[in-house]
Coordinates of C-alpha atoms in Angstrom, one line a residue:
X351 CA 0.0 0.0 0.0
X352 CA 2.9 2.7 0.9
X353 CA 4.7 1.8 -2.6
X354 CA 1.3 2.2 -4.4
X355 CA 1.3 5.8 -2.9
X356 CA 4.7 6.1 -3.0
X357 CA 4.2 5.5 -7.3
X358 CA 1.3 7.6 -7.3
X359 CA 2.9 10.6 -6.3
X360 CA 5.9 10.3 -8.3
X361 CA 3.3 10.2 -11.0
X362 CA 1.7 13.1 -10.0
X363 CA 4.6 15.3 -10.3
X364 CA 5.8 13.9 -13.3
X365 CA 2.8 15.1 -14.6
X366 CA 2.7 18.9 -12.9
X367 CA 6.5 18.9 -14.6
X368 CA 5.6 18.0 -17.9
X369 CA 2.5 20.1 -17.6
X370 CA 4.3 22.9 -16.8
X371 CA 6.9 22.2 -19.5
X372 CA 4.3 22.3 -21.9
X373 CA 3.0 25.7 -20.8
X374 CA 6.3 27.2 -21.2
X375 CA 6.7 25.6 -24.8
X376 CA 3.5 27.4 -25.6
X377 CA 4.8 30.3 -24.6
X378 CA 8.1 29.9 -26.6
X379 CA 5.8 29.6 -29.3
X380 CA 4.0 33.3 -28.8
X381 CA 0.8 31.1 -27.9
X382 CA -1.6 31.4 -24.8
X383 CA -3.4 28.5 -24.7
X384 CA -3.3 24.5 -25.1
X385 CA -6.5 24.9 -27.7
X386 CA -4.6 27.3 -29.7
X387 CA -1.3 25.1 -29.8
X388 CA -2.9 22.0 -30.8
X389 CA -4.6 24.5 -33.9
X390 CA -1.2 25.7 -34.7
X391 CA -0.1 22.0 -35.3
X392 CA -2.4 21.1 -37.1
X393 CA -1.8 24.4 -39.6
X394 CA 1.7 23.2 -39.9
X395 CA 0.7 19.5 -40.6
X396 CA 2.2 18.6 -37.0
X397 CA 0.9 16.1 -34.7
X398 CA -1.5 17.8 -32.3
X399 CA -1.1 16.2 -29.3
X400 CA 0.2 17.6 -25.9
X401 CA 2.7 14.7 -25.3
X402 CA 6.0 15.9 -27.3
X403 CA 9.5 14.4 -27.0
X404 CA 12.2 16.6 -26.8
X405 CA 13.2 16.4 -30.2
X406 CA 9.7 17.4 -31.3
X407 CA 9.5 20.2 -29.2
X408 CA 13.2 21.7 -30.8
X409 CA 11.8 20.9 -34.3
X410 CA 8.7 23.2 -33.5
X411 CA 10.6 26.2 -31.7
X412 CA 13.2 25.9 -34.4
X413 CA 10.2 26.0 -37.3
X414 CA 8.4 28.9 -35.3
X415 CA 11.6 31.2 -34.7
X416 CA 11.9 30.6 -38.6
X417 CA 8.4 31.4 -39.4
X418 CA 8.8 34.6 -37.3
X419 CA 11.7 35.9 -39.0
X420 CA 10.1 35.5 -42.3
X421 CA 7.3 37.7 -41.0
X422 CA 9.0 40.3 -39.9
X423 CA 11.4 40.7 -43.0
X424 CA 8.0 40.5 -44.7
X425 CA 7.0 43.5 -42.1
X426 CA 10.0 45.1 -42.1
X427 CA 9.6 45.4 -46.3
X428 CA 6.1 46.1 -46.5
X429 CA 7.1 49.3 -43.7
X430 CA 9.8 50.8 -46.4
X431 CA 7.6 49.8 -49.3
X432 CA 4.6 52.0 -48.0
X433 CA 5.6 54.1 -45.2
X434 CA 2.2 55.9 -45.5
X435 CA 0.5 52.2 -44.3
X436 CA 2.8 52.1 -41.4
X437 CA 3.0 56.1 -40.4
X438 CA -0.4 55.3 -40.1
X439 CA -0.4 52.7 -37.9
X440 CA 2.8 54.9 -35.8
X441 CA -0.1 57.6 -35.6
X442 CA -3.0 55.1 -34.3
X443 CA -0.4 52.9 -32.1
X444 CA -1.4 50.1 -33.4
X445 CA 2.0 48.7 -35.0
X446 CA 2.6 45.5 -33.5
X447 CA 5.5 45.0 -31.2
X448 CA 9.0 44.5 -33.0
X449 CA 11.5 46.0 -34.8
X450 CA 10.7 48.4 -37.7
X451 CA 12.0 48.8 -41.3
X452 CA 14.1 51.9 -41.1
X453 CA 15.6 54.7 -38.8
X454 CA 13.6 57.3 -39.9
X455 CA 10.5 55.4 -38.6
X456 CA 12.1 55.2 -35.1
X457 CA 11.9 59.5 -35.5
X458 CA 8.4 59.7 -36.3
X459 CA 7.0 57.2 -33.9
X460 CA 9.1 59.5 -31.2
X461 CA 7.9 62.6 -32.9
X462 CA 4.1 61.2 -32.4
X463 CA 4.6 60.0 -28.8
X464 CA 6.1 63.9 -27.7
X465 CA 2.9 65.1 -29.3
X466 CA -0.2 64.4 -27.4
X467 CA -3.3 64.4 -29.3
X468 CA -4.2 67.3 -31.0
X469 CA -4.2 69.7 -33.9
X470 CA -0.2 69.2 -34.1
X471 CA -0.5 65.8 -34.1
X472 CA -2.8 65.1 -37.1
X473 CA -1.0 68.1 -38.9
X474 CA 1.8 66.3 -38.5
X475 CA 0.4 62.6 -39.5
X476 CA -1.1 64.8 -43.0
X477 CA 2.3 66.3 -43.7
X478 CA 3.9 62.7 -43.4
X479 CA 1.2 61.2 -45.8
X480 CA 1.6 64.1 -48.4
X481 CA 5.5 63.4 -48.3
X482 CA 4.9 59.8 -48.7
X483 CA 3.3 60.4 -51.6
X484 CA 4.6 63.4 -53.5
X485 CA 8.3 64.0 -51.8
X486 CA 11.6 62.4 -51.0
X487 CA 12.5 63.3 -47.8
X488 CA 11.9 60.8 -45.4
X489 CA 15.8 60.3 -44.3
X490 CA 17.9 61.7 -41.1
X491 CA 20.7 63.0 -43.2
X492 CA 22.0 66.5 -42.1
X493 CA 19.9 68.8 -43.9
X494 CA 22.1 72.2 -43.0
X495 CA 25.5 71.9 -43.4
X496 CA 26.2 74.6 -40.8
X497 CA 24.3 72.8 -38.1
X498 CA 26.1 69.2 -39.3
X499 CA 25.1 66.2 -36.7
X500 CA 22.8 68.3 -34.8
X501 CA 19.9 65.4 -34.0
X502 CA 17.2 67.9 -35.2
X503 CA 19.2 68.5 -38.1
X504 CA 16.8 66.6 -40.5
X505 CA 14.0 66.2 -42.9
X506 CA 11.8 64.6 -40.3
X507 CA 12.0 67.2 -37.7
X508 CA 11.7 69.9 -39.9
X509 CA 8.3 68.5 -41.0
X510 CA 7.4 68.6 -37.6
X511 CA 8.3 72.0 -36.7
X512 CA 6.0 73.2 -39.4
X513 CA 3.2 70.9 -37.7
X514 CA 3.8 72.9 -34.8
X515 CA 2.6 75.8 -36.8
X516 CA -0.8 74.6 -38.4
X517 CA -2.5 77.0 -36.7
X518 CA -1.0 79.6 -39.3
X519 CA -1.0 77.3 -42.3
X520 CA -2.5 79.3 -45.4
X521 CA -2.6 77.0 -47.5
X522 CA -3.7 73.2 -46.8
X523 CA -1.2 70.5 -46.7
X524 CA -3.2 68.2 -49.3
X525 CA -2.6 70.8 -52.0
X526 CA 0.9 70.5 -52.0
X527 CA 3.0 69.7 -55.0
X528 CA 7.0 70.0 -54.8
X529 CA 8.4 71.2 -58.4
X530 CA 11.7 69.4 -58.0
X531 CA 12.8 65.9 -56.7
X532 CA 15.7 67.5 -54.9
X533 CA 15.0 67.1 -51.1
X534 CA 15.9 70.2 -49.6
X535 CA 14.0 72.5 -52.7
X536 CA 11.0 70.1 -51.9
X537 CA 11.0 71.2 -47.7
X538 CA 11.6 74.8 -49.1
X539 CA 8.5 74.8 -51.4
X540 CA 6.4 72.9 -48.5
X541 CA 7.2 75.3 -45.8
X542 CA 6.1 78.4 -48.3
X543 CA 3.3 76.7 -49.2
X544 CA 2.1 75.9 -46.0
X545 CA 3.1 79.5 -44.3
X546 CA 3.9 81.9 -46.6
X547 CA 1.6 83.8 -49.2
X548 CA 5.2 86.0 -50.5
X549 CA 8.8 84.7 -51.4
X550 CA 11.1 84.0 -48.4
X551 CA 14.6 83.5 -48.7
X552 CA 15.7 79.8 -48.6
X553 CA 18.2 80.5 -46.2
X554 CA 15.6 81.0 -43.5
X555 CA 14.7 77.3 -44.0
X556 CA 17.1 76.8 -40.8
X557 CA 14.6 78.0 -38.6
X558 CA 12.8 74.8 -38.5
X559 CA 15.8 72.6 -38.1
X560 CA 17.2 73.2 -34.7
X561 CA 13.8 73.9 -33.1
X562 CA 15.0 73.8 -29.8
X563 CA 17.8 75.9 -29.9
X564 CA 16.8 79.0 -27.8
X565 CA 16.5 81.3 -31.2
X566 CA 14.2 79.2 -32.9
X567 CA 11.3 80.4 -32.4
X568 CA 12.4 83.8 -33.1
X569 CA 13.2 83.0 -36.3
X570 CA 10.5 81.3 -37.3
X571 CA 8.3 83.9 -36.2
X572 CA 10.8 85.9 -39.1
X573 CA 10.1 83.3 -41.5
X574 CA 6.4 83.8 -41.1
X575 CA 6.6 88.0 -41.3
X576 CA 8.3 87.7 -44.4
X577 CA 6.3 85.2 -45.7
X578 CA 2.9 87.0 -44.9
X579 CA 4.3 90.0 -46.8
X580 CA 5.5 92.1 -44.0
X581 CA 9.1 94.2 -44.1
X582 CA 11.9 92.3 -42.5
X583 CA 12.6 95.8 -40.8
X584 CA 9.4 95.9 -39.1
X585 CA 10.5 92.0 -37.4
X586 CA 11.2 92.2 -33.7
X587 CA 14.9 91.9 -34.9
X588 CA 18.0 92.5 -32.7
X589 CA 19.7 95.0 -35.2
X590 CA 18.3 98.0 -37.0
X591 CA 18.3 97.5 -40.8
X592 CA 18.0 100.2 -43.2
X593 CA 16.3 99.6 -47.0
X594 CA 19.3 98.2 -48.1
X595 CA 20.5 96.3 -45.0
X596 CA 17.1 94.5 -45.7
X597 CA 17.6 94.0 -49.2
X598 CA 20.8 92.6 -48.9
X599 CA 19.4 90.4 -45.8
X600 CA 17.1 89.1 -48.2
X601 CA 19.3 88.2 -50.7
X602 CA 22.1 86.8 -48.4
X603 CA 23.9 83.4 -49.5
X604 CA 22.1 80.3 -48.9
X605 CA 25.1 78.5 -47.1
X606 CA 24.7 81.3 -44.0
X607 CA 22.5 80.2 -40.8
X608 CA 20.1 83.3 -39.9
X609 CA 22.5 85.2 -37.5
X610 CA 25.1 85.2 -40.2
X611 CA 22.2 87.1 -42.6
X612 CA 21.4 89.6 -40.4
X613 CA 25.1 90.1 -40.0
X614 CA 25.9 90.1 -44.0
X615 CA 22.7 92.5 -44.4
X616 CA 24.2 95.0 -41.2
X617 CA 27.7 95.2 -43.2
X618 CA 26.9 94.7 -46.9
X619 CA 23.9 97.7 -46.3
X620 CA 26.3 99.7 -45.1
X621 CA 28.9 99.9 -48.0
X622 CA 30.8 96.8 -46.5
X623 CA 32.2 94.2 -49.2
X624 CA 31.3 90.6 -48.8
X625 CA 34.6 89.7 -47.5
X626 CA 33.9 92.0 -45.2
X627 CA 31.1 90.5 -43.9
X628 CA 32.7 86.9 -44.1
X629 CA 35.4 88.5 -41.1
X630 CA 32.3 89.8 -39.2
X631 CA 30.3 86.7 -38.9
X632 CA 33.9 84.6 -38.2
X633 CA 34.2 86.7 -34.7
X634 CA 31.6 86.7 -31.8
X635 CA 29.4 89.1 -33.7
X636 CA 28.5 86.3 -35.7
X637 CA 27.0 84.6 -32.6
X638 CA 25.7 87.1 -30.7
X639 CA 24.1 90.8 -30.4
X640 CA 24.8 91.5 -26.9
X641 CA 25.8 95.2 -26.7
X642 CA 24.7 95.6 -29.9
X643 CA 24.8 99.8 -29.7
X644 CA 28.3 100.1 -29.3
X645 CA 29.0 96.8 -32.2
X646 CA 27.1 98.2 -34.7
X647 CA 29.2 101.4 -34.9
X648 CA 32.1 99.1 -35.0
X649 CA 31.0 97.7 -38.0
X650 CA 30.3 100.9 -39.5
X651 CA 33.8 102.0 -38.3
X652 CA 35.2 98.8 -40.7
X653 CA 32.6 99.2 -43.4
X654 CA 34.2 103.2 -43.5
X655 CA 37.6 101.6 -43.9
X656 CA 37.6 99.2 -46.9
X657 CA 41.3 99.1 -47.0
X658 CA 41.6 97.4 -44.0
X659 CA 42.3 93.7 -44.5
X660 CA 39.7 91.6 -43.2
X661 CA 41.9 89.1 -41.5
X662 CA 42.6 92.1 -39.0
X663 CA 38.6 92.2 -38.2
X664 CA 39.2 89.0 -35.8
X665 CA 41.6 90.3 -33.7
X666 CA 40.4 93.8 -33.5
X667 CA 37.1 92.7 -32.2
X668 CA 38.9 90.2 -29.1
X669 CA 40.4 92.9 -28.2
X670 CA 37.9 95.5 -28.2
X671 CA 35.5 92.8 -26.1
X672 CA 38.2 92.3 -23.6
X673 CA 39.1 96.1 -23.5
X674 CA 35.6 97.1 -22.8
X675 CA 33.8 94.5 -21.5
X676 CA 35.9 92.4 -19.4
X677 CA 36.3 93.1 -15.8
X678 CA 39.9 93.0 -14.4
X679 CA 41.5 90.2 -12.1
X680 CA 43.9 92.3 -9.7
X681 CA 46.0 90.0 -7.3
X682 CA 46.3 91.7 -4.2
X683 CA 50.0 91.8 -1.9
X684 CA 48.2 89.9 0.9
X685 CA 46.6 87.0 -1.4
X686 CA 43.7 87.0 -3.0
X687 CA 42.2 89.1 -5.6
X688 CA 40.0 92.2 -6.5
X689 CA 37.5 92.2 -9.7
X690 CA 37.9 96.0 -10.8
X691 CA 36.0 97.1 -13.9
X692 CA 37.3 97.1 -17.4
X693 CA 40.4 98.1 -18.6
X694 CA 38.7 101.0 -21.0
X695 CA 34.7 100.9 -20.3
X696 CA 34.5 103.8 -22.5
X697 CA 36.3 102.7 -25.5
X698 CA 35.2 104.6 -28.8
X699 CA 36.0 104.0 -32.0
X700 CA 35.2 107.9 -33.0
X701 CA 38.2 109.7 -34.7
X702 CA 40.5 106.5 -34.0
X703 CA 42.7 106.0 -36.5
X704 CA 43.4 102.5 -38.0
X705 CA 47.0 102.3 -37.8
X706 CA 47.0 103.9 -34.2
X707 CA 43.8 100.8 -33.5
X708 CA 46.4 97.9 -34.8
X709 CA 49.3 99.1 -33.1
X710 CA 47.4 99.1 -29.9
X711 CA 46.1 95.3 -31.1
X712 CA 49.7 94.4 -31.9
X713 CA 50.4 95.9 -28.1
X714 CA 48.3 93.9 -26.5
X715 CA 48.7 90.7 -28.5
X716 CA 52.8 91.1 -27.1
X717 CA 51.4 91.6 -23.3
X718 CA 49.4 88.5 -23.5
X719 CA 52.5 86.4 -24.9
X720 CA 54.6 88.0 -22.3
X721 CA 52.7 86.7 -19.9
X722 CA 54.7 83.8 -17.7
X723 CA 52.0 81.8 -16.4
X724 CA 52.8 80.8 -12.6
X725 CA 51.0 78.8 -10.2
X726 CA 50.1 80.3 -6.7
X727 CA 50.4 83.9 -8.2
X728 CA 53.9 84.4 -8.3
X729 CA 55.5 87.4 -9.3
X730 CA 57.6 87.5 -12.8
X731 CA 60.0 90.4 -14.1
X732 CA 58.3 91.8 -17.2
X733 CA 61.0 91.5 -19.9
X734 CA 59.4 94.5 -22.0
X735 CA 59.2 97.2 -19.0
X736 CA 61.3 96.0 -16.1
X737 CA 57.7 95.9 -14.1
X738 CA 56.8 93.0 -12.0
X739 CA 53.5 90.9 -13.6
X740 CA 51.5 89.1 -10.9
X741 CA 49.6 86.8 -12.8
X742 CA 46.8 84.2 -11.6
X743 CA 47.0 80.5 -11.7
X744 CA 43.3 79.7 -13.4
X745 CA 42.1 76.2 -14.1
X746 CA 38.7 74.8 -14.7
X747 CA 37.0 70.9 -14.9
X748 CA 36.2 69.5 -18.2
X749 CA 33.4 69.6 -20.1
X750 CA 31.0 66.9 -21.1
X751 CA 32.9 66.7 -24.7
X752 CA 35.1 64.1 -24.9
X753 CA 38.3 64.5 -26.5
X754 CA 39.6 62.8 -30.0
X755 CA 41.9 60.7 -31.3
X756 CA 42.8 58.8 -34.9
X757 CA 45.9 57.4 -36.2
X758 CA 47.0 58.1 -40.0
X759 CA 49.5 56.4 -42.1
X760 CA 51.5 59.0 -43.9
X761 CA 52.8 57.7 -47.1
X762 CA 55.3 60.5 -48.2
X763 CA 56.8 60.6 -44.5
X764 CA 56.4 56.8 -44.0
X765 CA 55.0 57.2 -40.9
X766 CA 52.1 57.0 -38.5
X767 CA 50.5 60.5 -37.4
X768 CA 48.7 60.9 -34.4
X769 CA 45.9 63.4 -34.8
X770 CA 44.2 64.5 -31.3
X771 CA 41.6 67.5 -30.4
X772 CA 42.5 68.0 -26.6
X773 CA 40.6 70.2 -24.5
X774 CA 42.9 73.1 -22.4
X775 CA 41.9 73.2 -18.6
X776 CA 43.9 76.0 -17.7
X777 CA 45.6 79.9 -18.3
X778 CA 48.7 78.2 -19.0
X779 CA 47.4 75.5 -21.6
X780 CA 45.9 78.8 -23.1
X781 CA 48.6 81.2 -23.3
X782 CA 51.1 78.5 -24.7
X783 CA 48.4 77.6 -27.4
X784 CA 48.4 81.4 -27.7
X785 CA 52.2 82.1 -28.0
X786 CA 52.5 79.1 -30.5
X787 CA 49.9 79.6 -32.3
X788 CA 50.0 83.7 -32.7
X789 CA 46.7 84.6 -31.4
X790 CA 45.0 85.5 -28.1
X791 CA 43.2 82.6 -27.0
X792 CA 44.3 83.7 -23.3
X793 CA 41.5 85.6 -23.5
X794 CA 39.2 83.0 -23.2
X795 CA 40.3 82.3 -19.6
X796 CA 37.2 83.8 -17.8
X797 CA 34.6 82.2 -20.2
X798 CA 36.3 78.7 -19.7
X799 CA 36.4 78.8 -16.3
X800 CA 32.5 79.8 -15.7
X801 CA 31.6 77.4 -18.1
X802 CA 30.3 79.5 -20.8
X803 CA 33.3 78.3 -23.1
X804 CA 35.6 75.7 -23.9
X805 CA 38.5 75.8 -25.5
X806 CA 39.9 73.1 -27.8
X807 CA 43.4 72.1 -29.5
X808 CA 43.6 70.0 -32.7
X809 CA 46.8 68.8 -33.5
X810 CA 49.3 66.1 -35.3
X811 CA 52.0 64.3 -33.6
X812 CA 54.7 62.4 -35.7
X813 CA 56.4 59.9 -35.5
X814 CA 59.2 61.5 -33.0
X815 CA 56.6 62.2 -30.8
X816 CA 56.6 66.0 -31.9
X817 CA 53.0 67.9 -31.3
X818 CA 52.4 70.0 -34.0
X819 CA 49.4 72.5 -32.7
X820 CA 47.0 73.2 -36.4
X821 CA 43.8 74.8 -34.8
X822 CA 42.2 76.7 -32.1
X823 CA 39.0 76.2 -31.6
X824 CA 36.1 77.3 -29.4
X825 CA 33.2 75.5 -28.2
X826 CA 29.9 76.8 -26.3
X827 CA 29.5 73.4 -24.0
X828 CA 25.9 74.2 -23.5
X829 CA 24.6 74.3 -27.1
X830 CA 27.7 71.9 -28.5
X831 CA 27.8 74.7 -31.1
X832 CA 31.7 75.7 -32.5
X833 CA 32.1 79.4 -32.0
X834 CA 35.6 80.2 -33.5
X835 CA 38.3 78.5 -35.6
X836 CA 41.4 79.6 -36.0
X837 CA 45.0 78.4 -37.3
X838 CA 48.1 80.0 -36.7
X839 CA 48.2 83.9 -36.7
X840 CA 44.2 83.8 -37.2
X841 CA 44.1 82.1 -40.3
X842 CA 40.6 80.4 -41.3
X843 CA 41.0 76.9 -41.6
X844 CA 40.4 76.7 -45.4
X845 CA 43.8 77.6 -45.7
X846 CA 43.2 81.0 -48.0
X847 CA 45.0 83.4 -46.3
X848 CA 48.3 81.3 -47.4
X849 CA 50.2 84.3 -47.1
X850 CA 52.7 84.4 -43.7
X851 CA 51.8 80.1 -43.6
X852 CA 54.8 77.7 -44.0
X853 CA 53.6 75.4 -47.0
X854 CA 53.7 72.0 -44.6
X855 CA 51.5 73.6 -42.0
X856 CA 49.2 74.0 -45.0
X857 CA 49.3 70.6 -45.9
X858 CA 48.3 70.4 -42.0
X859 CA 45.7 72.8 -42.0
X860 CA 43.5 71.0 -44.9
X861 CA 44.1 67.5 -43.3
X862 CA 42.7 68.4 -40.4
X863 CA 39.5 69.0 -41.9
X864 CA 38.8 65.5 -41.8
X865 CA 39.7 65.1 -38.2
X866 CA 37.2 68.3 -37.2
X867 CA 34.5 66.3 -39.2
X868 CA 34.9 63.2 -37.3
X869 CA 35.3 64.4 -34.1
X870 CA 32.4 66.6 -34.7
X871 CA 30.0 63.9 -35.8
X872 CA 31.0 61.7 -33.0
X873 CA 30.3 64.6 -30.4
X874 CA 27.2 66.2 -32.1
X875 CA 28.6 69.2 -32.5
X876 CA 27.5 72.0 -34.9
X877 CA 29.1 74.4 -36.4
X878 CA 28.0 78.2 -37.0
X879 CA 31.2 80.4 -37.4

């Protein structure tokens, strides 16, 4: 009787286990139920009963991880074949679970989970369906080359920052019909004909691709007061424009960002030539209009001087900024030290000569490289004037950019080169790239070290372990947006001004181009200088 019991229960578990080994082979399958297992047996010309041996149950998993491969390659083409099918099915979240058929579908299902539902969001579903049908844009390639691997930088997020506006569409959506097959004159022609009723320049296309940088909205708002008819003058616009600063706003080069055209308007209107204007939008000007009373007679003090050769615009304006707008660092006998107010608060550029302006540039350039950087604020004899320097030991944390680095065979040398971009932490990383590099990146000093700034070194070493510094190049940390580049003695890094420029750091200079690009890419870093 006690090995009759004994049996049964051994039975008994046997079965729970195989039970329970069943269930989770139904599972394995994407089934719920015995009824529905023995069903999909049957389908596949299986034997339908619930007692498998293990070789059975591999066959089947093995014939259903098949099956579901082949439906979701057959998913994943039918999703690139008709994206208007899918979008739809994005918009009404009812996609099935699972991978989709391209990365420009991973965008838009984002782009209709940020928007809850609403106007935006249908205008957004109708603008996807009339690209699906008449346009070519439904890729993440970087639409503005000034804004490279910014993530809004693209077709998909520009359609839906002119979603965000349907409440100001004047024309609907279904109407549209692109008159070219190239991408960006297709966006261009969508966004007039969905907001404009006048001609806007295609330069101000920009506006809708870095929607949330903290001018976008201004911009667009420009886009739309053109495009409605209105003066660009009468725009709530940081600069003045006269009639011909607007004109030439207007008709600015398609390759600048909007900034830059208000910039190229400002100088152009006012007599400046266009190389001219290149200088001006290569220094902070081009970023920003703080102080913009006192800059703006600056530009007409350059504009008045067309003899002046632009590569002197740069330097003039770091030192004017630092002049009248940077406060002073005095160290004090005791320790310590005492912020005092600008060197020259009033600066003018009224009746100044420009050879008096350049020597007083050239002045200050030889102070800077003077300059022995010491920790703990020691004092130095000042080679020039006998005077002692006390000078301030500054340094700062990184920023959340990483730093670069690629190796290069060199043919011609028969070498490896070691190309780097390393960021400087401190005054005296600054004022040696300074002194090597002929410029006043020392400047910089106070914007690195409250974060508003940082300050980046791309160089080569060879194969004897020699660093050869190329370019300088700033970086606002917040927005990931390149501010300034410059080579050695200023020189753009498109290696024009060959002038002054040994022909191997040419050679240098156009190499590094690729090395910017990568390191750029890899950061998401734009570029707007």
């Amino acid at each position: 009787m006690a090995r009759r019991r004994k049996r049964n229960v051994r039975s008994e578990i046997e079965r729970a286990h195989n039970r329970a080994n069943l269930r989770s082979h139904i599972r394995a399958l994407g089934l719920q139920s015995e009824d529905e297992y023995r069903a999909w047996c049957r389908k596949r010309g299986l034997g339908d009963g619930l007692h498998k041996s293990n070789r059975q149950i591999q066959k089947e998993r093995q014939l259903a991880r098949r099956q579901q491969g082949e439906a979701a390659l057959t998913r994943t083409r039918q999703q690139t074949r008709s994206p208007a099918n899918t979008i739809r099915q994005l918009y009404d979240r009812t996609l099935p679970k699972g991978r989709l058929g391209a990365d420009y579908l991973y965008k838009i299902r984002g782009l209709f989970n940020a928007f809850s539902y609403g106007p935006t969001r249908r205008a957004f579903l109708d603008i996807l369906l009339q690209a699906a049908r008449r346009a070519d844009m439904f890729r993440l390639d970087p639409v503005v080359p000034a804004f490279g691997a910014h993530p809004q930088n693209n077709f998909i997020d520009g359609l839906a920052a002119l979603a965000r506006h349907s409440e100001d569409w004047v024309r609907p959506v279904a109407e549209w019909v692109p008159p070219s097959h190239n991408p960006r004159k297709q966006f261009h022609h969508l966004a007039c004909h969905l907001l404009a009723r006048y001609d806007v320049p295609t330069f101000m296309d920009a506006a809708f691709f870095t929607s949330q940088m903290p001018d976008a909205g201004w911009h667009q708002t420009w886009f739309k007061h053109i495009g409605s008819g209105q003066n660009i003058r009468t725009a709530d616009l940081p600069v003045a424009l006269s009639k011909k600063s607007a004109h030439c706003f207007l008709a600015a080069p398609d390759d600048l960002s909007i900034a830059h055209a208000l910039r190229w308007g400002q100088v152009l209107g006012q007599g400046g030539s266009p190389s001219l204007a290149r200088a001006v939008i290569a220094t902070r000007l081009g970023q920003s209009f703080e102080n913009e009373d006192f800059w703006s007679t600056a530009i007409l003090f350059f504009a008045n001087n067309p003899m002046l050769d632009p590569a002197h615009v740069g330097p003039i304006v770091d030192f004017i900024h630092d002049q009248k707008y940077v406060p002073q660092q005095i160290a004090l006998p005791g320790g310590g030290f005492e912020q005092r107010p600008p060197a020259q608060p009033n600066f003018s550029l009224k009746s100044r000569s420009i050879p008096k302006l350049l020597r007083q540039v050239d002045e200050w350039h030889e102070a800077l490289a003077r300059q022995v950087l010491l920790p703990d604020a020691e004092d130095e004899p000042d080679r020039a004037g006998g005077k002692k320097v006390r000078i301030r030991h500054l340094s700062w944390g990184s920023s959340s950019i990483r730093e670069f680095e690629m190796k290069q065979e060199d043919k011609q040398l028969g070498e490896t080169l070691t190309w780097s971009v390393k960021e400087l932490l401190s005054n005296h990383e600054l004022g040696a790239e300074g002194r090597e590099m002929g410029h006043c990146v020392y400047t910089y000093a106070k914007s690195c070290r409250n974060g508003s700034t940082s300050i980046w070194s791309l160089g080569v070493e060879d194969g004897k372990g020699h660093r050869h510094r190329v370019l300088t190049i700033a970086v606002d940390p917040r927005s990931r947006t390149i501010t300034q580049i410059r080579g050695r003695f200023n020189a753009l890094p498109n290696a024009k001004n060959k002038k002054n420029l040994e022909r191997a750091y040419q050679k240098m200079l156009l190499r590094s181009h690729n090395v910017l690009g990568q390191w750029m890419s890899r950061e998401f870093i734009t570029k707007r200088c």
